[in-house]
Every structure is written in structure tokens, then in C-alpha cells.
PDB file of C-alpha atoms in Angstrom:
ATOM      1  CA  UNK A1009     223.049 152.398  50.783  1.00 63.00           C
ATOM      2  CA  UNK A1010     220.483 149.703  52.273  1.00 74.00           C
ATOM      3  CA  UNK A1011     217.469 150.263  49.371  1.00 93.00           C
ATOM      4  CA  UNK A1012     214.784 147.693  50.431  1.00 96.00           C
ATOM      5  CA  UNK A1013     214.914 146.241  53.825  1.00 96.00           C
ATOM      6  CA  UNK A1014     212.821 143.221  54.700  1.00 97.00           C
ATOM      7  CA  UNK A1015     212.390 141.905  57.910  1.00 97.00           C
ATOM      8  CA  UNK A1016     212.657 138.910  59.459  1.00 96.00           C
ATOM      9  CA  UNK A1017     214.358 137.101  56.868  1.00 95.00           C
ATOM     10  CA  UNK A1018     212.958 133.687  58.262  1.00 96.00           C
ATOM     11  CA  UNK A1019     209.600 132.377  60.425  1.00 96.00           C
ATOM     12  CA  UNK A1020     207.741 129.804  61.152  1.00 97.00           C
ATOM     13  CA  UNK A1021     204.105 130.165  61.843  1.00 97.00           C
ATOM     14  CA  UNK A1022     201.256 128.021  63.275  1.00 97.00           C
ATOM     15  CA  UNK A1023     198.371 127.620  61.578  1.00 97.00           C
ATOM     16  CA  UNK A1024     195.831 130.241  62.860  1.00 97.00           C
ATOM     17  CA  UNK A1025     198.794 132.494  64.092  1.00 97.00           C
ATOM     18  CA  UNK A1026     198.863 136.384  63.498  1.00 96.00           C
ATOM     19  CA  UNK A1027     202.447 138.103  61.876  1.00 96.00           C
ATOM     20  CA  UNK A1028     203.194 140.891  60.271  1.00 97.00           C
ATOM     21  CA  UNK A1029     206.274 141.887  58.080  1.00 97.00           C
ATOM     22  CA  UNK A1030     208.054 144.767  57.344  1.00 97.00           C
ATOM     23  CA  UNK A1031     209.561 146.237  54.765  1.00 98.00           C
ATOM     24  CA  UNK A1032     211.537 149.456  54.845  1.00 98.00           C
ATOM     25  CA  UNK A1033     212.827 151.766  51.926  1.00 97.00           C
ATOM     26  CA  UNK A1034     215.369 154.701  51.914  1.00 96.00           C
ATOM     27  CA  UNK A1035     215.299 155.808  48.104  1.00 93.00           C
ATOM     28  CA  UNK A1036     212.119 158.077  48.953  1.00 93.00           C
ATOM     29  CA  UNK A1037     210.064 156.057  46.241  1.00 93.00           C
ATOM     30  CA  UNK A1038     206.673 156.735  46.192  1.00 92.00           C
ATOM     31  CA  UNK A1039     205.917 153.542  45.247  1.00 92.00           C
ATOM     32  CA  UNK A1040     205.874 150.130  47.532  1.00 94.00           C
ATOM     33  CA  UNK A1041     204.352 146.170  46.078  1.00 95.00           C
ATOM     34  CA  UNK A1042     204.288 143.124  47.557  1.00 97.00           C
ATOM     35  CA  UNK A1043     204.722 140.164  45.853  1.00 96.00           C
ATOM     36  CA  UNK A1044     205.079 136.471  46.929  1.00 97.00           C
ATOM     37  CA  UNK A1045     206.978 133.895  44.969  1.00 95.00           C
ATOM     38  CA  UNK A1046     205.638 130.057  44.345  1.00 94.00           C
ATOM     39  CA  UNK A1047     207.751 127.445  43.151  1.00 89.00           C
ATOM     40  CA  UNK A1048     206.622 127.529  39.149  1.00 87.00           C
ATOM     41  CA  UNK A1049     204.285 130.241  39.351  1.00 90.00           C
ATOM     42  CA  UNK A1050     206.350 133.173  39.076  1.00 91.00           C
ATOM     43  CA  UNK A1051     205.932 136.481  41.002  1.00 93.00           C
ATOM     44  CA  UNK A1052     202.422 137.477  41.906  1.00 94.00           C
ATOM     45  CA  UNK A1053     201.471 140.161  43.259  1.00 94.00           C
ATOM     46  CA  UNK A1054     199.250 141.097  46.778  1.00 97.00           C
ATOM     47  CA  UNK A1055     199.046 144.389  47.415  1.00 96.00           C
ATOM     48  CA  UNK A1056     200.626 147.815  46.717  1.00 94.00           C
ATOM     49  CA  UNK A1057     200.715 151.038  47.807  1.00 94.00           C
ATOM     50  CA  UNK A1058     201.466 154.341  45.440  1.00 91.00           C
ATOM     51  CA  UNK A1059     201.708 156.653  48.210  1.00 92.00           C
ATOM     52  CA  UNK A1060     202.013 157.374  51.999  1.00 94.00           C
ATOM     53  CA  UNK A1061     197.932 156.067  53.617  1.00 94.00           C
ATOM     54  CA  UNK A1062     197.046 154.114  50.208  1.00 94.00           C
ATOM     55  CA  UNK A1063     196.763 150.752  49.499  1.00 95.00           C
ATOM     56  CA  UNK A1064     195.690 148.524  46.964  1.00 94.00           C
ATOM     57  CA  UNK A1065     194.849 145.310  45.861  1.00 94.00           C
ATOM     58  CA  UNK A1066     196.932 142.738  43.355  1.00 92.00           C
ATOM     59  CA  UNK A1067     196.578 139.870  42.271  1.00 91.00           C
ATOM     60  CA  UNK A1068     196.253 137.614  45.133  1.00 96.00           C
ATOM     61  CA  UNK A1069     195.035 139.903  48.477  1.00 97.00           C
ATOM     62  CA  UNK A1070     193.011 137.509  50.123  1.00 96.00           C
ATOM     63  CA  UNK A1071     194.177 136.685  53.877  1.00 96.00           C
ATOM     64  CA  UNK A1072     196.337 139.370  53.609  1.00 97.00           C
ATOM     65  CA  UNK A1073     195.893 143.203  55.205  1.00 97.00           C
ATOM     66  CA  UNK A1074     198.488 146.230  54.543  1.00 97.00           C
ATOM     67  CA  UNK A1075     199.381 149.586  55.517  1.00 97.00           C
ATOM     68  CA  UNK A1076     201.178 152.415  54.995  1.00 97.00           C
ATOM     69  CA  UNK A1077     201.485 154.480  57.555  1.00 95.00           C
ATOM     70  CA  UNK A1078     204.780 156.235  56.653  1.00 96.00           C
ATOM     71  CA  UNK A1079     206.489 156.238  52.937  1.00 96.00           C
ATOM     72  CA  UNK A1080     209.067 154.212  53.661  1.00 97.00           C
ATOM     73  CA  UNK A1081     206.938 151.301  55.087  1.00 97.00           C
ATOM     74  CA  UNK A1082     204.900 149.285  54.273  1.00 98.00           C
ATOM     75  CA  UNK A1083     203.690 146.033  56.194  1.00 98.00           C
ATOM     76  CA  UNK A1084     201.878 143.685  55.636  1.00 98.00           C
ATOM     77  CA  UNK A1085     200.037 141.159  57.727  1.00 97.00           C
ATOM     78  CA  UNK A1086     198.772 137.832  58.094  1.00 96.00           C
ATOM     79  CA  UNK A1087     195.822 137.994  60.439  1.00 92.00           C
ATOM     80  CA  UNK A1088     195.399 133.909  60.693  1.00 96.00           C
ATOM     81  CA  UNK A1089     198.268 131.967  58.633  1.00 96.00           C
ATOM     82  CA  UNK A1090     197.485 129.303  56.828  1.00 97.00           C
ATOM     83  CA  UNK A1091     199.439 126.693  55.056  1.00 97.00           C
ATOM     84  CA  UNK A1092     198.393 127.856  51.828  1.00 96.00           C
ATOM     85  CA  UNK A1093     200.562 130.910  52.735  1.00 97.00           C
ATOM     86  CA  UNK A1094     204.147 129.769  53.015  1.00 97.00           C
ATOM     87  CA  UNK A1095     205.851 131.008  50.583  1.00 97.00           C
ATOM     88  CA  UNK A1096     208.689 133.453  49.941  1.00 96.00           C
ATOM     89  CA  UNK A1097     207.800 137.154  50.172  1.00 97.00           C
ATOM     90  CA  UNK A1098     209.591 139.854  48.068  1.00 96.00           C
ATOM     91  CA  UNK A1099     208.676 143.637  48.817  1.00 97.00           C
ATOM     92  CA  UNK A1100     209.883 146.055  46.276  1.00 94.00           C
ATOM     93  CA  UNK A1101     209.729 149.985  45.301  1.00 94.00           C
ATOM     94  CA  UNK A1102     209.893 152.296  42.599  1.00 91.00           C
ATOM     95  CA  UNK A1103     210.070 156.031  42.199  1.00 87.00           C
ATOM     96  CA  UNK A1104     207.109 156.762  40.197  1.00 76.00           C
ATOM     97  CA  UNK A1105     203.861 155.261  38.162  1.00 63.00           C
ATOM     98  CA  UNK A1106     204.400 153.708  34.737  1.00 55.00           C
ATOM     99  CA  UNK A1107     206.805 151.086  35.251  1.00 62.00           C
ATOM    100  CA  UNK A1108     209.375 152.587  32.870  1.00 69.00           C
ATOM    101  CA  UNK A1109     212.281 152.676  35.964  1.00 74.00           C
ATOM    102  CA  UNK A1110     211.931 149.179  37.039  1.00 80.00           C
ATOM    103  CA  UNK A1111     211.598 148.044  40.760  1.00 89.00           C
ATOM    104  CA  UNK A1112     214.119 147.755  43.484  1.00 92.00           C
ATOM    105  CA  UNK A1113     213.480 144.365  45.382  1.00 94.00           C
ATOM    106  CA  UNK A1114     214.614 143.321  48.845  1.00 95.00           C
ATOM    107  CA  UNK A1115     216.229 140.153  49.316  1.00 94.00           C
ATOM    108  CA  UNK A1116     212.715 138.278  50.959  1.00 95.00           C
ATOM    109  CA  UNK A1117     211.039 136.987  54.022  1.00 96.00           C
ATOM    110  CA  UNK A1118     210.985 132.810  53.944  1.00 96.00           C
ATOM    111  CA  UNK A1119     207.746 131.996  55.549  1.00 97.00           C
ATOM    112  CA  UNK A1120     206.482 128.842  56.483  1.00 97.00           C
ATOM    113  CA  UNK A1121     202.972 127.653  58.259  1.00 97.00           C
ATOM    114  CA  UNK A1122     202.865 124.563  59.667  1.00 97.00           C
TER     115      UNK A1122
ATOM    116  CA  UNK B 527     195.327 142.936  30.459  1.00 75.00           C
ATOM    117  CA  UNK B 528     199.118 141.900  30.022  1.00 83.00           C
ATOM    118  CA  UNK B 529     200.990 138.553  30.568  1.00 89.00           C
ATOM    119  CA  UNK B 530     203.963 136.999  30.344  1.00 94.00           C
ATOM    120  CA  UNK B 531     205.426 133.783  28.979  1.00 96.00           C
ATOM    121  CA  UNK B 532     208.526 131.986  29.311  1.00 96.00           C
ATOM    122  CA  UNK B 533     209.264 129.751  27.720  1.00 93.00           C
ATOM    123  CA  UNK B 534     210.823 126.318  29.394  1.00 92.00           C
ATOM    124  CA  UNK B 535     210.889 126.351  33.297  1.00 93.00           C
ATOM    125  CA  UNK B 536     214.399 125.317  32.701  1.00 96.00           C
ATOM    126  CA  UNK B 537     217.330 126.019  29.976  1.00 97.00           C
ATOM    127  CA  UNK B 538     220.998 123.888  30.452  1.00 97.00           C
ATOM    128  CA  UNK B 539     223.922 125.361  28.932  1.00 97.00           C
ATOM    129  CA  UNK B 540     227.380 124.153  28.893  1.00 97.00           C
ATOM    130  CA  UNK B 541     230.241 127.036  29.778  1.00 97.00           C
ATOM    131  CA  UNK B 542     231.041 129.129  26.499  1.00 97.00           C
ATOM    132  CA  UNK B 543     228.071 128.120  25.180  1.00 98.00           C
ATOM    133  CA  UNK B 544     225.197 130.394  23.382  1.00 98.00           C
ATOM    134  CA  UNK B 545     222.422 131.566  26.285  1.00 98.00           C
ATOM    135  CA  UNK B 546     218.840 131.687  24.740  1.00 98.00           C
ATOM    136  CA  UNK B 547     216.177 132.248  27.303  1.00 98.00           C
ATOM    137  CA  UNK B 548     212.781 132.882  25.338  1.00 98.00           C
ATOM    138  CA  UNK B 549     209.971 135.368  26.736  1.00 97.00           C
ATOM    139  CA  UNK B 550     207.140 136.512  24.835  1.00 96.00           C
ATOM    140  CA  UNK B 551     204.519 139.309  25.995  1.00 94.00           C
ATOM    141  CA  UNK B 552     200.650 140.159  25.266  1.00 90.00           C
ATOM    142  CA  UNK B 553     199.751 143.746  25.592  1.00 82.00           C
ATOM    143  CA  UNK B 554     197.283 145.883  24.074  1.00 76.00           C
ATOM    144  CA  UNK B 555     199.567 148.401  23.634  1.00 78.00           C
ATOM    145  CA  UNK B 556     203.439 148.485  23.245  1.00 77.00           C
ATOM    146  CA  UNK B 557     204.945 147.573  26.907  1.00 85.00           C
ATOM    147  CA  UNK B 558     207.709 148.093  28.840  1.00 89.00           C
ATOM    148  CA  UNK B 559     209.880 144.876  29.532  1.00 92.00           C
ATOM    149  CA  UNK B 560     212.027 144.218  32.022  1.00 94.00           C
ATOM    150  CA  UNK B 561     214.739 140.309  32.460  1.00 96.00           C
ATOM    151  CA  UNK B 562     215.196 140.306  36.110  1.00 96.00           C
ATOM    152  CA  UNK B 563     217.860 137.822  37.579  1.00 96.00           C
ATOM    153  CA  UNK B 564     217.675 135.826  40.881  1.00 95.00           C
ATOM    154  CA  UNK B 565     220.643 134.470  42.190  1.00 94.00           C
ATOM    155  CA  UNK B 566     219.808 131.652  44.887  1.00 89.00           C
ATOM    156  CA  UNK B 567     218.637 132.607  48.597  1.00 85.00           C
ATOM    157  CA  UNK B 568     218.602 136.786  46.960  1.00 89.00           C
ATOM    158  CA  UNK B 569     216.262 139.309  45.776  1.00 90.00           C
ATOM    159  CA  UNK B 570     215.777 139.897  42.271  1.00 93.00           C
ATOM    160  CA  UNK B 571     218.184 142.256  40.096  1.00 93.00           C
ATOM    161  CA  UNK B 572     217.343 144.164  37.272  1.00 92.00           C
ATOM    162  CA  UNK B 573     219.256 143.096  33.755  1.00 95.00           C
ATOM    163  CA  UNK B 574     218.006 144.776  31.365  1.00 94.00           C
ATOM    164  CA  UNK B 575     215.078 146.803  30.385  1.00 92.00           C
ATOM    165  CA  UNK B 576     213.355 148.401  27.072  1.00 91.00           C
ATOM    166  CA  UNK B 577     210.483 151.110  27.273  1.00 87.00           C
ATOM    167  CA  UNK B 578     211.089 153.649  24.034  1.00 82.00           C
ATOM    168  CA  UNK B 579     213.920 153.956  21.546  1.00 84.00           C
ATOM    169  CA  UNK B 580     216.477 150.932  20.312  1.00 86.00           C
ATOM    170  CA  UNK B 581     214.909 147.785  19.896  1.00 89.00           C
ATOM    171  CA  UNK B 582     218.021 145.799  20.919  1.00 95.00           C
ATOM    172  CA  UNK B 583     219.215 146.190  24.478  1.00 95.00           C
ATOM    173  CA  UNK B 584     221.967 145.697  26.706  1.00 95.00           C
ATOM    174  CA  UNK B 585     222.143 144.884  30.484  1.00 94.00           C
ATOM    175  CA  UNK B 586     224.624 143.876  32.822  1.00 93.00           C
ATOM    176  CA  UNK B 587     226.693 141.381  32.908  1.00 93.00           C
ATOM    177  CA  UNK B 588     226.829 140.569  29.194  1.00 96.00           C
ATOM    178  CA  UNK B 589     223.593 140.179  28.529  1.00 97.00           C
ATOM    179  CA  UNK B 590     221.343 141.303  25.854  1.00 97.00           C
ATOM    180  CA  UNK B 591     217.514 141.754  24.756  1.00 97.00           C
ATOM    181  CA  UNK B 592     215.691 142.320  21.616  1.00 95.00           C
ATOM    182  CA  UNK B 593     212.314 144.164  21.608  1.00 94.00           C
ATOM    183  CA  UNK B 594     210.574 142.598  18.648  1.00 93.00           C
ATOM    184  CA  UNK B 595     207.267 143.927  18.006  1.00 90.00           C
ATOM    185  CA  UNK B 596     205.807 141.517  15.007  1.00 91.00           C
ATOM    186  CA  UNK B 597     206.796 138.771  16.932  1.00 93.00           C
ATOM    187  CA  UNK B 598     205.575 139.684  20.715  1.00 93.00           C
ATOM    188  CA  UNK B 599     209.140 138.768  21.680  1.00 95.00           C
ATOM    189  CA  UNK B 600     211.574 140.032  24.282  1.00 96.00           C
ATOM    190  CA  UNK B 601     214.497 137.132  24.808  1.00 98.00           C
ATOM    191  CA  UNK B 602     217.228 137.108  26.754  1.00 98.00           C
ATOM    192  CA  UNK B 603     220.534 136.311  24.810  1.00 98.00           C
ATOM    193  CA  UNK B 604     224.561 135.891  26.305  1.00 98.00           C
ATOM    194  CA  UNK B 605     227.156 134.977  23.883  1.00 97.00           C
ATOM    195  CA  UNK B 606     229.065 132.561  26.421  1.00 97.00           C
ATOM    196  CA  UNK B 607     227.306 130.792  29.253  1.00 97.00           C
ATOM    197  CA  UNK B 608     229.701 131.287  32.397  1.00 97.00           C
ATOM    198  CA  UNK B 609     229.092 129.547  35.648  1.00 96.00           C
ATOM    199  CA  UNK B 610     228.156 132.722  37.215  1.00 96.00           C
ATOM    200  CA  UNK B 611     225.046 132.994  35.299  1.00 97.00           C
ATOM    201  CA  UNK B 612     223.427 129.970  36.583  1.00 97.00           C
ATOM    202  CA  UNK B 613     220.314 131.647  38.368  1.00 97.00           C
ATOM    203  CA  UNK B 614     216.499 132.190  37.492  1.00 96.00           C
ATOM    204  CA  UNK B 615     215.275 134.601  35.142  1.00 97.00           C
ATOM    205  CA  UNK B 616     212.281 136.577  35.270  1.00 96.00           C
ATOM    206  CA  UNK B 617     210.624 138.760  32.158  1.00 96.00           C
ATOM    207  CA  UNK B 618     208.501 141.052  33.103  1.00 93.00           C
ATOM    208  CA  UNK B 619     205.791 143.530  31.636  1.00 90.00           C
ATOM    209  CA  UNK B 620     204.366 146.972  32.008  1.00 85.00           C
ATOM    210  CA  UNK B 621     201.896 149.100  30.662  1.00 75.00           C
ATOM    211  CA  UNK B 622     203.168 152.599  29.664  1.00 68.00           C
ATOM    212  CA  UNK B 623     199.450 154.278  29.780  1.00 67.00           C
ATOM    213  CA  UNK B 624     198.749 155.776  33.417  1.00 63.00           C
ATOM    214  CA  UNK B 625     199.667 153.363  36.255  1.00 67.00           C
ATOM    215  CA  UNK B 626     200.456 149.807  36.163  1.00 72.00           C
ATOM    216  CA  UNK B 627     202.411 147.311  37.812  1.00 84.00           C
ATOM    217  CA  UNK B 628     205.048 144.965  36.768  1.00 88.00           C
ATOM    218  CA  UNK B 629     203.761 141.306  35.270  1.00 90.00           C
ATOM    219  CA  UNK B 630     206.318 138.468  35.928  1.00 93.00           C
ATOM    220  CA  UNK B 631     206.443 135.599  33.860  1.00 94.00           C
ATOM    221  CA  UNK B 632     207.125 132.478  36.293  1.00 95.00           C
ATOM    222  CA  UNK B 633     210.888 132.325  35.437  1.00 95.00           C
ATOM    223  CA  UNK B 634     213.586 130.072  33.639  1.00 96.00           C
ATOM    224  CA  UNK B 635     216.441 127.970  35.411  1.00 96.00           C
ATOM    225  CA  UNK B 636     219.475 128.394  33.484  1.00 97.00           C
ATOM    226  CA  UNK B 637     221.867 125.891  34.636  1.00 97.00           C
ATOM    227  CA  UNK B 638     225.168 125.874  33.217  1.00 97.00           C
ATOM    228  CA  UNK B 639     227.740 122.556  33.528  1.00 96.00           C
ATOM    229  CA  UNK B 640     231.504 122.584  33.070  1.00 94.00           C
TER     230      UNK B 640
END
């Protein structure tokens, strides 16, 4: 019973490096979101995806790309890090539009750029 | 649009003691709301939630929410604080109407002494 699988769990980037991250579902949700969490500011949210080959922008997209090439994954990727970017990353899921069921989170990606 | 607040970035309790954490929402229509928990180094974990039906609300762990429309209001309550509970707490927002994401406030401390 994994639900939301994020990996790495840790990295450390240069500035200007390229990384991707991937997160991995087994509840068939339809649904995928990433969000990235800032000491004080909450949850906000990138991109998200509400089914298999669509994506979407959130909140706060830019310097980030996403895809989702199969329903359970969906990446997302830092084409040139920058220290403006380190941060923890949560991706979560959900079954269906609305928001009435809530989201199931994985336990987050620690990144740093340096 | 919809938004969150919490309010204080951080709530101290002693053990036993009465848990208050405050959230109130704006929405143009009635939301769903969501208290999310995250327990140090972890994902976030659904609480409690309210979309349709009883206003007042219970989650796991003891906890409790009351959907007060007049008021914009959607606090957390515990009747005793126990030393398990010290994590952050995220309220959260949807809009029922077609698709929409989940709005996070940006969370409350709860710190609870001996």
C-alpha cells in the first residue's frame, strides 16, 4: 500500500544544473499537483495534471517544466536550478475534480541549490 | 478566487490543555475545507474535512472542526493538548463548482510543553 512515491528524498544542486523528480502513484487517481513548501508561506502550488498527457499551470510554474506521460507519473523538472528554488517539494493525488475527497501527499523531495 | 488564513504562525499549549488553532476562508461560494497535519521530516495527513451536511466535524485523532458560515470560519479544536500533537497545521480550501485545486493557508506550529 505505497500511495504517493517521491523520489529522491534528498539533493543538492548547482546553480545552473538540470534535475528532474519523480513522483509515482498506485491509487489510479486521475489527478496529480505539485506543490512546494516555503518556510512561512504555506503550500503553493506549480503545476498539475488532471489526466494522463495534460498539464497545467499553478500558482508558481516559472522555471519549472512537467509531464505526464503515464497516470501514475508525473515529473517534474528543473531545467537550470536556481537558488530561489530550494525548497521542499510535496507531490500529491486525488481521484477526481472538485476537491471534495481531499489529496493524498507523499512524504517530499528536500532540495537545495547552492 | 479563494484564500486562506491562519491565524498565528505559531500556537503553545501545555499537555491537557484546550487546542484552538484559528482558520478563516474567502470564497465566493460555500467551499470545501480541509486541516491537514504535518508531522516533522513527513508528508501531510488529512484530519478532517467538511464539503456538505453537519457543520461540526470530526477527524482523527481527537480532533474537531466547525464549518461556520456567518463567520467565514473553519478552526481546528482538541479538548486536551497531548505531546503527540505537536506538528504544523494546514487549512485548506476548495471550490465545489467544476474543477479546482486545494488552497493552503501557510500553517500553524502547535507546540505543546509538559
Amino acid at each position: 500500500n505505497a500511495g504517493v512515491t517521491q523520489t529522491p528524498k534528498f539533493r543538492v544542486l548547482k546553480t545552473g544544473q538540470s534535475m528532474t523528480l519523480l513522483c509515482a502513484q498506485d491509487m489510479n487517481h486521475e489527478y496529480m499537483y505539485w506543490y512546494r513548501q516555503d518556510p512561512g508561506m504555506g503550500l503553493r502550488l506549480i503545476h498539475y495534471s488532471v489526466g494522463e498527457g495534460t498539464t497545467a499551470k499553478g500558482e508558481v510554474p516559472d522555471g519549472y517544466n512537467v509531464s505526464r506521460l503515464k497516470k501514475q507519473n508525473f515529473l517534474l523538472g528543473l531545467e537550470s536550478a536556481a537558488p530561489s528554488q530550494t525548497s521542499v517539494y510535496f507531490c500529491a493525488s486525488s481521484p477526481w475534480a472538485g476537491g471534495n475527497y481531499g489529496y493524498t501527499f507523499g512524504s517530499g523531495t528536500r532540495l537545495t541549490v547552492v | 478566487a479563494q484564500s486562506v488564513t491562519q491565524l498565528g504562525s505559531h500556537v503553545s499549549v501545555s499537555e491537557g490543555a484546550l487546542v484552538l488553532l484559528r482558520c478563516n476562508y474567502s470564497s465566493s461560494v460555500p467551499p470545501y475545507l480541509f486541516w491537514y497535519v504535518q508531522y516533522p521530516n513527513q508528508g501531510l495527513q488529512l484530519l478532517l474535512k467538511y464539503t456538505t451536511g453537519a457543520t461540526l466535524v470530526k477527524g482523527i485523532n481527537g480532533f474537531e472542526a466547525e464549518f461556520k458560515k456567518s463567520e467565514t470560519s473553519f478552526h481546528l479544536t482538541k479538548p486536551s493538548a497531548h505531546m503527540s500533537d505537536a506538528a504544523e497545521y494546514f487549512c485548506a480550501v476548495s471550490s465545489p463548482r467544476g474543477y479546482s485545486t486545494l488552497t493552503f493557508g501557510k500553517g500553524t506550529m502547535l507546540l505543546v510543553s509538559p
